Structure formats: C-alpha cells, structure tokens
Coordinates of C-alpha atoms and ligand atoms in Angstrom, one line a residue:
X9 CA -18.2 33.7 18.4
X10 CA -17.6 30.5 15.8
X11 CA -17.7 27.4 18.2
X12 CA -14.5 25.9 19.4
X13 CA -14.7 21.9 18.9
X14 CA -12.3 19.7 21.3
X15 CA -10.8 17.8 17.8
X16 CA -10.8 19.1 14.3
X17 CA -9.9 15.8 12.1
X18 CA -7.3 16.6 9.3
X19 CA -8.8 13.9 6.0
X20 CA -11.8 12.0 5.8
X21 CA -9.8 9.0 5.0
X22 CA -10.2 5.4 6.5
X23 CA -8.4 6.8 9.9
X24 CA -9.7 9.9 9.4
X25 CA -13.0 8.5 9.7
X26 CA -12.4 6.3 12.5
X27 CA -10.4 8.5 14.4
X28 CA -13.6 11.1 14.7
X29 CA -15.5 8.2 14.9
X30 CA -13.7 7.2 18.4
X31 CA -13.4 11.0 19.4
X32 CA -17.2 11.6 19.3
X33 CA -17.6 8.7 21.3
X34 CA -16.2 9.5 23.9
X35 CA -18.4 12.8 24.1
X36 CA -16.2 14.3 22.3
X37 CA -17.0 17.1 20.1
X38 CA -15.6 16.5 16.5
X39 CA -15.3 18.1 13.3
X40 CA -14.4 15.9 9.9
X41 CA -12.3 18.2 7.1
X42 CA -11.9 16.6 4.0
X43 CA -10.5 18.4 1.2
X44 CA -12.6 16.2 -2.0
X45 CA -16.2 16.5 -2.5
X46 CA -17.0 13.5 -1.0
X47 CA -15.4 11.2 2.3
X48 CA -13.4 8.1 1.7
X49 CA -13.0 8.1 -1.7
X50 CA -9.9 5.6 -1.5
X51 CA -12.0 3.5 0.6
X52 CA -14.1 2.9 -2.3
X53 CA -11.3 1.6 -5.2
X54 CA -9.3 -0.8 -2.7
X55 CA -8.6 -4.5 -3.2
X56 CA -10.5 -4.0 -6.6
X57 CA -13.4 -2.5 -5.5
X58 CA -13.9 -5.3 -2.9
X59 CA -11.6 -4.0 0.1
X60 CA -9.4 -6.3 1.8
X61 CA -9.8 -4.4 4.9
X62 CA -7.7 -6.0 7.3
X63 CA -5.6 -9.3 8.0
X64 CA -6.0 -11.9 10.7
X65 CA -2.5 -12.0 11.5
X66 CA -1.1 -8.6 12.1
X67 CA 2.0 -9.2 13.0
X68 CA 4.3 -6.0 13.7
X69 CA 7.4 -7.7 12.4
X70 CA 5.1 -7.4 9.2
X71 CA 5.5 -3.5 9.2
X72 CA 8.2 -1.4 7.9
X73 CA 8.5 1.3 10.4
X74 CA 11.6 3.5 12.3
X75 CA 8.7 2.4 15.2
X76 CA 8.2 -1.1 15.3
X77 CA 7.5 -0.1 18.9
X78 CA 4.5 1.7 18.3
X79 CA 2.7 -0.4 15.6
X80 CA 3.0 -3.4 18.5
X81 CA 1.0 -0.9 20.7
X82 CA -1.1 0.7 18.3
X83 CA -2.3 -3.2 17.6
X84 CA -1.9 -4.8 20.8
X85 CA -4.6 -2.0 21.6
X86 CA -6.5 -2.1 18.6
X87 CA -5.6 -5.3 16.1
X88 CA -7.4 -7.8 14.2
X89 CA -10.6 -8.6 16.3
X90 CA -11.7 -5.4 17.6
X91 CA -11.1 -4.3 13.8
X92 CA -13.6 -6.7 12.8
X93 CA -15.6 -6.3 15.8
X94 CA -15.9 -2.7 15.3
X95 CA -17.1 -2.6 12.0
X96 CA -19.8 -5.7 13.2
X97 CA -21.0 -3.0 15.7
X98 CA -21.8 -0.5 12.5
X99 CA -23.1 -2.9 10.9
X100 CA -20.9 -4.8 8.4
X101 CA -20.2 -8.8 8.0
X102 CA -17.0 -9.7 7.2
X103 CA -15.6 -12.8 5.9
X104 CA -12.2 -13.7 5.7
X105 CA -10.3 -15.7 2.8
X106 CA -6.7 -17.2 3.7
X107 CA -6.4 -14.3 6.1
X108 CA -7.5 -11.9 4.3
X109 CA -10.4 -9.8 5.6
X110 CA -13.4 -8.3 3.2
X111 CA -16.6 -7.2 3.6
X112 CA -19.4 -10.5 3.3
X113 CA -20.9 -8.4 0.5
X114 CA -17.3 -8.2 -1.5
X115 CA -18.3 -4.6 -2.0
X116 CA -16.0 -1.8 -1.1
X117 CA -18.6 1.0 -1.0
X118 CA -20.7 -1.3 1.8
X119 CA -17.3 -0.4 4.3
X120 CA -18.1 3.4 3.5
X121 CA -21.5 3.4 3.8
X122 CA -21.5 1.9 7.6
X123 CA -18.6 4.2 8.4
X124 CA -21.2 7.4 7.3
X125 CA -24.2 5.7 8.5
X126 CA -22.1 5.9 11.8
X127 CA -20.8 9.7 11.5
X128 CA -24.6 10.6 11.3
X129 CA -25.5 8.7 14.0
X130 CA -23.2 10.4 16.1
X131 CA -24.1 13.7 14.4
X132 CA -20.4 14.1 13.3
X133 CA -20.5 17.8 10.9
X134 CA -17.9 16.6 8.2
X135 CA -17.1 19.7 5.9
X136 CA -16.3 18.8 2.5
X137 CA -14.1 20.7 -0.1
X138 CA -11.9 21.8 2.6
X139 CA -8.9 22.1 1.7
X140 CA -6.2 22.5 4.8
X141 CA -3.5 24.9 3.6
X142 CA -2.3 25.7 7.2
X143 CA -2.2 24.7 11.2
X144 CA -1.6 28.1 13.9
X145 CA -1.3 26.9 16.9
X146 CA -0.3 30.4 18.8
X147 CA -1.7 29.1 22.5
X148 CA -3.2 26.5 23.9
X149 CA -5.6 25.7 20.7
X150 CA -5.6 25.7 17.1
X151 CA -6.5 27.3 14.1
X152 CA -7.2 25.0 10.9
X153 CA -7.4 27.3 7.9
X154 CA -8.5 26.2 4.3
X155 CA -7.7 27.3 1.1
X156 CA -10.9 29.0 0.4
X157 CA -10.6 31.0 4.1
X158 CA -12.6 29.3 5.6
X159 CA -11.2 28.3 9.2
X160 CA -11.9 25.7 12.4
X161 CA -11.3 25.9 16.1
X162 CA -10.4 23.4 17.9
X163 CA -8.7 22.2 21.3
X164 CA -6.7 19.5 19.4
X165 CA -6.1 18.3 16.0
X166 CA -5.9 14.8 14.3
X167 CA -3.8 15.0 11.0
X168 CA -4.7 11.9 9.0
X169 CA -4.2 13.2 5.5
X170 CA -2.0 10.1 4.1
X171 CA 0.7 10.1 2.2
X172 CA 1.1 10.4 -1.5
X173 CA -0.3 8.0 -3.7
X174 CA -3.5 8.0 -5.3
X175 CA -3.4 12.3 -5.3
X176 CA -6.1 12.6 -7.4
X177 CA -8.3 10.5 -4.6
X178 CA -7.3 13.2 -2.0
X179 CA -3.9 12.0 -1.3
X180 CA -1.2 14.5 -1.8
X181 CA 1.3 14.4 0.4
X182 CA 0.0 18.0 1.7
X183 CA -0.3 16.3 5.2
X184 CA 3.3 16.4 5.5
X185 CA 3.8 20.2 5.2
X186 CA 0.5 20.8 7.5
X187 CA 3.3 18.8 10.1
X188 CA 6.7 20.3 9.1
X189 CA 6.1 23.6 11.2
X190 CA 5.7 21.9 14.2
X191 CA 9.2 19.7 13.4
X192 CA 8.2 16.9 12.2
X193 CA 10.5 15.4 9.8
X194 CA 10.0 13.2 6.5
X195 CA 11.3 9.7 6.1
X196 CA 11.5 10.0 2.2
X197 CA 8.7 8.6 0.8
X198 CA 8.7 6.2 -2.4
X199 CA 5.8 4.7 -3.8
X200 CA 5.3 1.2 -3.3
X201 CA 3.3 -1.4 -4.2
X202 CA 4.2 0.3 -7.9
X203 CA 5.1 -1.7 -10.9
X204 CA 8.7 -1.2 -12.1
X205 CA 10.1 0.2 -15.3
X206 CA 12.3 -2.2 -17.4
X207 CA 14.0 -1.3 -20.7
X208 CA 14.0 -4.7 -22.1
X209 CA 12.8 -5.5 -25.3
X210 CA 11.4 -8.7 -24.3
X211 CA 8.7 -6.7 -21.7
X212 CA 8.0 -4.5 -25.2
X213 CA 7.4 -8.0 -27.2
X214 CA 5.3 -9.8 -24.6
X215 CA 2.9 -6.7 -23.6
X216 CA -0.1 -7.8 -22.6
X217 CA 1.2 -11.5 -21.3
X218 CA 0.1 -12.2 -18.2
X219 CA 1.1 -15.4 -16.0
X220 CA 2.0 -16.8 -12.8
X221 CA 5.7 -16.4 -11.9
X222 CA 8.1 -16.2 -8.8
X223 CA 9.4 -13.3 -8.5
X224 CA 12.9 -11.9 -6.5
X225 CA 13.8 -8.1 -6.2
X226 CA 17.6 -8.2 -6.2
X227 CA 19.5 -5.7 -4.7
X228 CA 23.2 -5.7 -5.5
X229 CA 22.6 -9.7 -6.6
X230 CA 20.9 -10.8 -3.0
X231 CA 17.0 -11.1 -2.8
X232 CA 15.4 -8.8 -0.6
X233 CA 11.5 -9.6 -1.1
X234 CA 10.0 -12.6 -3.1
X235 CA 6.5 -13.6 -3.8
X236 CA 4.7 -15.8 -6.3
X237 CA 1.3 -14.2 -8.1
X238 CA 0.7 -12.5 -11.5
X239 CA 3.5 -11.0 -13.5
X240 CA 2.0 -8.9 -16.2
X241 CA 4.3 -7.2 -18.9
X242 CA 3.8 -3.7 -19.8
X243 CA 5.1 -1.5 -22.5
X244 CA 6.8 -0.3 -19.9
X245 CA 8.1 -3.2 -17.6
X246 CA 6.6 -5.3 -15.2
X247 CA 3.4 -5.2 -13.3
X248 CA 1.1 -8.0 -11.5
X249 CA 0.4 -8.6 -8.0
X250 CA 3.4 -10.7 -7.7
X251 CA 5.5 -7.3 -9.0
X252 CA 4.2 -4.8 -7.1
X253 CA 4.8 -7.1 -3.7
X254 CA 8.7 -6.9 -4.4
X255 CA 8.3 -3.4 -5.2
X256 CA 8.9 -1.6 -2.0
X257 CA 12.7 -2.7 -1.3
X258 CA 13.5 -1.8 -5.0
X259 CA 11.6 1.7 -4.8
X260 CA 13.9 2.1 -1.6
X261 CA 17.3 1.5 -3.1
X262 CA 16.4 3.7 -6.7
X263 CA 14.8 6.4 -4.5
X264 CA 17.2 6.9 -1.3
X265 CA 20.3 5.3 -2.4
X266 CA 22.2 5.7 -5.0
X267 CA 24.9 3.5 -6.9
X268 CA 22.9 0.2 -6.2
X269 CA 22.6 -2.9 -8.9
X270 CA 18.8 -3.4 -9.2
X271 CA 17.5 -6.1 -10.7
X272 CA 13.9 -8.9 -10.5
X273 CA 14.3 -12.4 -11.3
X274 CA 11.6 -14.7 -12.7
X275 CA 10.9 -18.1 -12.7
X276 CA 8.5 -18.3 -14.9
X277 CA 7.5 -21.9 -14.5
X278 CA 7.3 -21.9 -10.6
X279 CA 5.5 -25.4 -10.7
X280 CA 8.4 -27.5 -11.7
X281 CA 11.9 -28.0 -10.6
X282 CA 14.4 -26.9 -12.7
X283 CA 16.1 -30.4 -13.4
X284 CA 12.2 -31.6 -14.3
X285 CA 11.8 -28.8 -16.8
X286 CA 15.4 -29.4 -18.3
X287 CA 14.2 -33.2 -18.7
X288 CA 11.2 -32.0 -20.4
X289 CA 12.8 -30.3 -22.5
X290 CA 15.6 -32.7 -23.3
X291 CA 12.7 -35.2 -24.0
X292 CA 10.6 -32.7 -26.1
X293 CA 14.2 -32.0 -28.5
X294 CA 15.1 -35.7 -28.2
X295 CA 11.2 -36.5 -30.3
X296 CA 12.4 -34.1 -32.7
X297 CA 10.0 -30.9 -31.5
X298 CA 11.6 -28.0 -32.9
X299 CA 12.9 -25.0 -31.1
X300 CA 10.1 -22.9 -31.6
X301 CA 7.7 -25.3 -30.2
X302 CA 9.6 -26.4 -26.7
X303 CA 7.4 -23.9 -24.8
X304 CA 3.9 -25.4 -25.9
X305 CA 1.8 -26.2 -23.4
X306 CA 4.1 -24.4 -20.4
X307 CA 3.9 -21.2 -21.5
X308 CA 2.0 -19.0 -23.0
X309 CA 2.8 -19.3 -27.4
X310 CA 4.1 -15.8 -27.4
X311 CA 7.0 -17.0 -24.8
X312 CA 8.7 -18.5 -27.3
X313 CA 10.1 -15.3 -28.3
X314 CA 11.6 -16.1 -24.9
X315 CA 13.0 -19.3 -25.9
X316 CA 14.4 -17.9 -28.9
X317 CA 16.4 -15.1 -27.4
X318 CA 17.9 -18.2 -24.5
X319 CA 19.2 -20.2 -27.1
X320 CA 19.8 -17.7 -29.8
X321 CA 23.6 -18.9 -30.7
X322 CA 23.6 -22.3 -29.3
X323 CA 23.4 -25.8 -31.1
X324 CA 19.9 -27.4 -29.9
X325 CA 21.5 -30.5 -31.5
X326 CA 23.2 -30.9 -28.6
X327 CA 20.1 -31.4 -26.6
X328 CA 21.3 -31.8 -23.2
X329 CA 22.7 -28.5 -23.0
X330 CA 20.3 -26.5 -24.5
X331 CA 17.2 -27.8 -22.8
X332 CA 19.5 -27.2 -19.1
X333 CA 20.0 -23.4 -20.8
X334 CA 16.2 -23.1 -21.5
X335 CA 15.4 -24.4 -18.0
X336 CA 17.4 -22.3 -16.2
X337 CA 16.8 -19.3 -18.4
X338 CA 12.8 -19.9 -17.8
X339 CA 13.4 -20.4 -13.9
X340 CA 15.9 -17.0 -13.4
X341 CA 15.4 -14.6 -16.2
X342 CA 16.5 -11.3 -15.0
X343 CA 15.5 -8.1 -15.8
X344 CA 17.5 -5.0 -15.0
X345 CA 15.2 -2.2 -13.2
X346 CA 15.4 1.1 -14.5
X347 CA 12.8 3.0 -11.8
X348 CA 9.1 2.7 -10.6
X349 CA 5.7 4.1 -12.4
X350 CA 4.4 7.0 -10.2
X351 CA 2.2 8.1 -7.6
X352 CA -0.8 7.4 -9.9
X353 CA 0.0 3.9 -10.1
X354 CA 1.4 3.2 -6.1
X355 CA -0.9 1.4 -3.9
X356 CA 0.6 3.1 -0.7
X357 CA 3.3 4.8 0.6
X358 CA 6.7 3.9 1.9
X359 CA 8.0 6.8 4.4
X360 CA 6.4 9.7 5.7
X361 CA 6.5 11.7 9.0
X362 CA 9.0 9.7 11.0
X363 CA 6.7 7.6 13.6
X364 CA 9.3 7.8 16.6
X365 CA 8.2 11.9 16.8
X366 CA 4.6 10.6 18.1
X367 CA 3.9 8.9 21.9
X368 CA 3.5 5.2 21.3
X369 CA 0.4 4.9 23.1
X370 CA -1.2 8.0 22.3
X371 CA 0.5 9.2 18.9
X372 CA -0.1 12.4 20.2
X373 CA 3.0 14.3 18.8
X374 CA 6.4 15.0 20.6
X375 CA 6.7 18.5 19.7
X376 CA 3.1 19.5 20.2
X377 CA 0.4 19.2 22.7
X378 CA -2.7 17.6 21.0
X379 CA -1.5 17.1 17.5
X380 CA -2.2 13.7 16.7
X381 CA -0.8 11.6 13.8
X382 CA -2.0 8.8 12.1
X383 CA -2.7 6.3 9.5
X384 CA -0.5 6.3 5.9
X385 CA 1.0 9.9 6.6
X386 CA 3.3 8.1 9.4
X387 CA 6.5 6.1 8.6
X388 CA 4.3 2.7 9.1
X389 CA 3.4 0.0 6.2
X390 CA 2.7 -3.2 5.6
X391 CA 2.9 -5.3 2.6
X392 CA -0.7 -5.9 0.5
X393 CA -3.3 -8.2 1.9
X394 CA -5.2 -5.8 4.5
X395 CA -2.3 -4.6 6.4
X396 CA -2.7 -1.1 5.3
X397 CA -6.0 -0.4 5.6
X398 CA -5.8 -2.2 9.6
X399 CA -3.0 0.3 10.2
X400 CA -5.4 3.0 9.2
X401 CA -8.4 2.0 11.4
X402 CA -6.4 1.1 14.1
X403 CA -4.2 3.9 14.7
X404 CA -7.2 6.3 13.7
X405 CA -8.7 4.8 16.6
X406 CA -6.1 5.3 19.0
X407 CA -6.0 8.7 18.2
X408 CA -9.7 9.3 18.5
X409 CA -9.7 7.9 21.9
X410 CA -6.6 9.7 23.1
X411 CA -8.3 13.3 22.4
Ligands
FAD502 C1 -5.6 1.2 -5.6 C2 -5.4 0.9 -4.1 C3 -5.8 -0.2 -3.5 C4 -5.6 -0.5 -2.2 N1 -6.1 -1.6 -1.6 C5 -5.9 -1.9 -0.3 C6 -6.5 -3.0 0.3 O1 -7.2 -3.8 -0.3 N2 -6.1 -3.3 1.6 C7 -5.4 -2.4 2.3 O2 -5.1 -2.7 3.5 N3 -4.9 -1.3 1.8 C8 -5.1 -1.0 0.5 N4 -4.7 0.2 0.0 C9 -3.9 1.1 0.9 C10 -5.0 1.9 1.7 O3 -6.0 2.3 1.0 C11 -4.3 3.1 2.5 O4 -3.2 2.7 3.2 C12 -5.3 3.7 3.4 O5 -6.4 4.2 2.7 C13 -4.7 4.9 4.2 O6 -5.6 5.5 4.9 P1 -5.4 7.0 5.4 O7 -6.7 7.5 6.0 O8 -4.2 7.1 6.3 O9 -5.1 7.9 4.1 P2 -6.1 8.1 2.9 O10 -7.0 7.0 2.7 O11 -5.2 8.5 1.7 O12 -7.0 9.4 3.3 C14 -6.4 10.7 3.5 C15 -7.5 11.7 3.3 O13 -7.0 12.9 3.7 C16 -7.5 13.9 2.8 N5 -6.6 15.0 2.8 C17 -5.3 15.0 2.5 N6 -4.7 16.2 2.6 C18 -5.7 17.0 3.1 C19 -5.8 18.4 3.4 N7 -4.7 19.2 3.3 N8 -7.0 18.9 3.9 C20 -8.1 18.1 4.0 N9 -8.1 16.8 3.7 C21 -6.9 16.3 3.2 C22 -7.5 13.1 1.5 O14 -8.3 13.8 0.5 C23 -8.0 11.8 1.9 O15 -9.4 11.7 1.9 C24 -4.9 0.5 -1.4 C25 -4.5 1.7 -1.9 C26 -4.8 1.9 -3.3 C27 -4.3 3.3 -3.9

C-alpha cells in the first residue's frame, strides 16, 4: 500500500518550498514535487543573482490583486519581519538597502541553500523531474499523477506552480490547468516587468545606449505608472529597470483591452528643469556651438541623432525657439508601443487564478476541501524591489500552516 502523506506540495518554488517547509513543521507529513531536475531554480537568477528577497514596507495597497483583502491577511500574518526572521532561524543574514531586502552575502544561491539545508532537516522527500499532468480528487483525498506515471497520495494538496514567465526555469503556466477542473478561473495573465516593443527608428539608431531617464506609461494620453532608473534601447524598443517598472499597466491595456492609445514618455535629462535646459541650450546656440554639438556633455554623443531629428526643419538661428523645442523634446519624447517581449524576458506575472476563489486566511480553495493556492500562480503582484518574492514566502507559509 504506497503511503498516503497529509500534503503533496505542487512546485519546489520559493512558496513551494516554504509552504512544505511550514507543513512539516507542524508534524505534518509532506511531500515536495518539482517538475525540473533541481528545486528553486528561479530562486537562484533573481535580482541579478543577488535576490532582493523581500521589502520592508509591504504595503497591500502595493499589490495588484482582485483580493486586496487577502494579501492584507496573508501579510498581516506573515509580512516583513517574520520574513526576515524566518530565514535568520535557517540560517541566513540579511541586510537591507533603501528597503530593499538581500541576503548579507549578496548571493542568491546562499537563500536556496538554507531553504534545502532546512527541507533535510526536517527530512522533507522532494521528488524531482516530476512533472504534475493531473489532480483526481474522487473522495476525501487526492491523487497527484505525473507525466511519467508516477503518482502521490495525499490528504491535501498545495498548488504553488507560479505563473508563466521564466518557463524554461519551471514556470509554465501548467499550474493553472492542474486548477481549472476544480473551477478555478484565470485572470488573464500578461507578462510584466517585460520590456516593450517600439517601432521607432530612433530605438534602432541608439541600440545599445543606455542612461537614466523618467519614464511614463501613457494610456490613452494619462500616465498610469512612472519611475526614474535605466532606460536601455534595444533593437527592438525599450528595456531598463526604469522600463520594465511601467510595464505592467501597458501589458494590461495591449493584452486585455483592445482599441487603447499606448504610448512611454521620456525625459531624458530628469536632473534639470525644463526651462534650465532650454537656457542651456539658448546659451550653448547663443556662443555659436553648432547643432550637432548642443547635447555634449548631457547626453550621451550618440543622442544627437536625437537632437537632429527635434529640430530637423526648424531655423536654430532663431535660438530661443529651438533650444525651448530641444528642451522639451529631451524632457517628453514619446514613443508609441507596439507590444511587450515574451515570457522569456517577463520578471513575473500579472493575472492568474483569480485570488477571491481562495479563503483569505487560509487560501484553502472555495470549491475544494484542502486545495491550497499560493504564491505567483494567484492574481497577486507587486511591483520590483522584493515584493514578489515576500508574496511567495509569505503566502507559501500560510498555506503550509493551514494544512
Ligand atoms: C529574472 C527574474 C528576476 C526576479 N527577481 C526578483 C527579485 O529580486 N525579487 C522579487 O521579489 N521577485 C523577483 N522575481 C519574481 C519572483 O522570482 C517570483 O515572483 C517568485 O519566484 C514566485 O514564486 P513561486 O514559488 O510562486 O513560483 P516559481 O518560483 O515560478 O516556482 C514554481 C515552481 O513550480 C514548478 N512547477 C510548475 N508547474 C509544475 C508542475 N506541473 N509539476 C511540478 N512542478 C511544477 C516550477 O518548476 C517551479 O519550480 C524575479 C523573477 C525573474 C524571472
């Protein structure tokens, strides 16, 4: 008779992890499916290899959700300091910079190793290469069956196998049809934290620029998001820290509505106020510089492409005028957005199974008995800076205690 185990885990992923973690103990007996060939391996390639793992201020109203209910609960339970304090208890420093929090050894893999130094400890089987094709759930428990045959009792099940973006890390969105057949319904996702297709030929001409900029995702003309960071252009459009934290609103419109006006504005000189730039430039014409030098020492050299195509067709003679034109063109250039890269490129998520079907202090689901969701596969995110990854521990833990 194969052994029944009171939880099967559903993706050795950051909540996956912490959800058996909390499961086993409370005396639980646990099992850990993962369907790659080795546990956590998106743990490992976060916040460039260093991990921001969490943020000390987790503020719900920082979440997109259908549930802003639940991530208040899920965090009120489990937020910042017992984050921090939990992984202290396993074994791992962590400092924090502006908020931010990372491991004190800036090393990614030093988060996974305490998390499996802990799953031995607690003698936690983890089965790798399994791959869950299906959920029965005739009676009171269920059947976890992988692609290979292979199968796993258990009294209750905790489906953590995120949501879509990294797939070759594990990630494929196969968590979502492991729910459907008990109901659960999709919030469309979109990746996010993506950089954004442009068809302009200025993003062609300055591939490989990178600098700081402001930038506004406009939706129908009205900013949605804004940040300030790196702006990087791509043969393709725009990337850069600063990019891909106005992303999600504009994945949103292009993915689930249709007939919307999308657009990013830069300013590209975020340090000076447009009527100080215009002056600059009024005194750099009025010295007798020459168009194709204004930019020196603001921009980058190959920007004056940029200042070429702004005053393309107007006198610079008349210096007033064209150095307001070049101020204002350098402090709002717009680009039109065409799309978003792909899953391979998105840092999380946006959508997934809709978080209201899941008890907000349990997330034990609504239409079944001890089916538990949680981490990226729910309708929950937060922007970047450790928001996504706190989601993941703490609602993994919830879970894992609830079971
Ligand atoms: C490049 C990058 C950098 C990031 N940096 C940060 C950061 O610094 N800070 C931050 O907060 N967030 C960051 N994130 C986001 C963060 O990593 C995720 O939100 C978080 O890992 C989600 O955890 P999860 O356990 O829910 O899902 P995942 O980490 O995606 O884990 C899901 C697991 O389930 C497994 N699985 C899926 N389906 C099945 C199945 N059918 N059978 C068995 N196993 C299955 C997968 O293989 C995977 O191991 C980053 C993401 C990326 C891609």
């Amino acid at each position: 008779m194969p052994k029944r185990y009171d939880a099967a885990v559903i993706g050795g992923g950051a909540s996956g992890i912490v959800a058996a973690i909390a499961a086993a103990r409370r005396g639980r007996t646990v099992i850990l499916l993962e369907r790659m060939p080795r546990l956590g391996k998106k743990i490992l390639i976060t916040g460039g290899g260093r991990c921001n793992l969490a943020n000390e201020n987790l503020d719900p109203a920082l979440y997109t959700s259908r549930a802003p209910a639940l991530v208040a609960r899920v965090f009120a339970r489990f937020g910042h300091l017992p984050i921090r304090l939990f992984f202290k208890d396993i074994g791992l420093e962590t400092v924090s910079e502006g908020g931010r929090v990372f491991p004190a050894t800036n090393q990614a893999a030093s988060v996974l190793k305490v998390l499996e130094l802990e799953i031995a400890r607690l003698a936690i089987p983890v089965v790798l290469n399994f791959d869950v094709v299906r959920i029965d759930a005739p009676r009171e428990s269920f059947a976890v069956h992988a692609a290979d045959g292979r199968g796993v009792e258990s009294k209750s099940v905790i489906l953590t196998g995120g949501g879509k973006s990294y797939p070759a890390l594990g990630s494929n969105g196969s968590g979502y049809r492991l729910a459907a057949p008990f109901g659960h319904d999709l919030v469309l996702p979109v990746p996010s934290a993506v950089p954004l297709l442009v068809k302009d030929r200025l993003c062609h001409l300055l591939q490989g620029q990178k600098v700081r900029a402001r930038v506004s995702a406009l939706i129908d003309g009205a900013v949605r998001q804004a940040a300030e960071g790196d702006v990087l252009f791509t043969v393709y459009g725009l990337s850069g820290t600063a990019v891909l934290d106005v992303s999600e609103s504009l994945s949103v419109a292009l993915h689930r509505e249709s007939g919307r006006s999308l657009a990013v504005s830069l300013d590209l000189v975020p340090f000076m106020k447009a009527e100080a730039l215009a002056a600059e430039f009024a005194r750099r014409l009025r010295s007798g510089w020459s168009a194709a030098d204004l930019l020196s020492g603001i921009l980058p050299e190959k920007f004056h492409l940029l200042a070429a195509d702004i005053l393309s067709g107007m006198k610079v003679s008349d210096h007033g005028a064209a150095a307001a034109a070049l101020a204002s063109g350098l402090k709002d250039k717009r680009f039109p957005v065409q799309g978003t890269r792909g899953w391979n490129e998105a840092e999380f998520t946006t959508g997934g199974i809709d978080a209201r079907e899941v008890d907000i202090a349990t997330l034990e689901s609504r239409f079944r008995k001890r089916l538990h969701l949680a981490g990226e596969i729910l309708d929950v995110q937060g922007g970047r800076g450790g928001y996504n990854l706190a989601w993941a521990w703490a609602s993994g833990h919830v879970a894992g205690e609830s079971v």
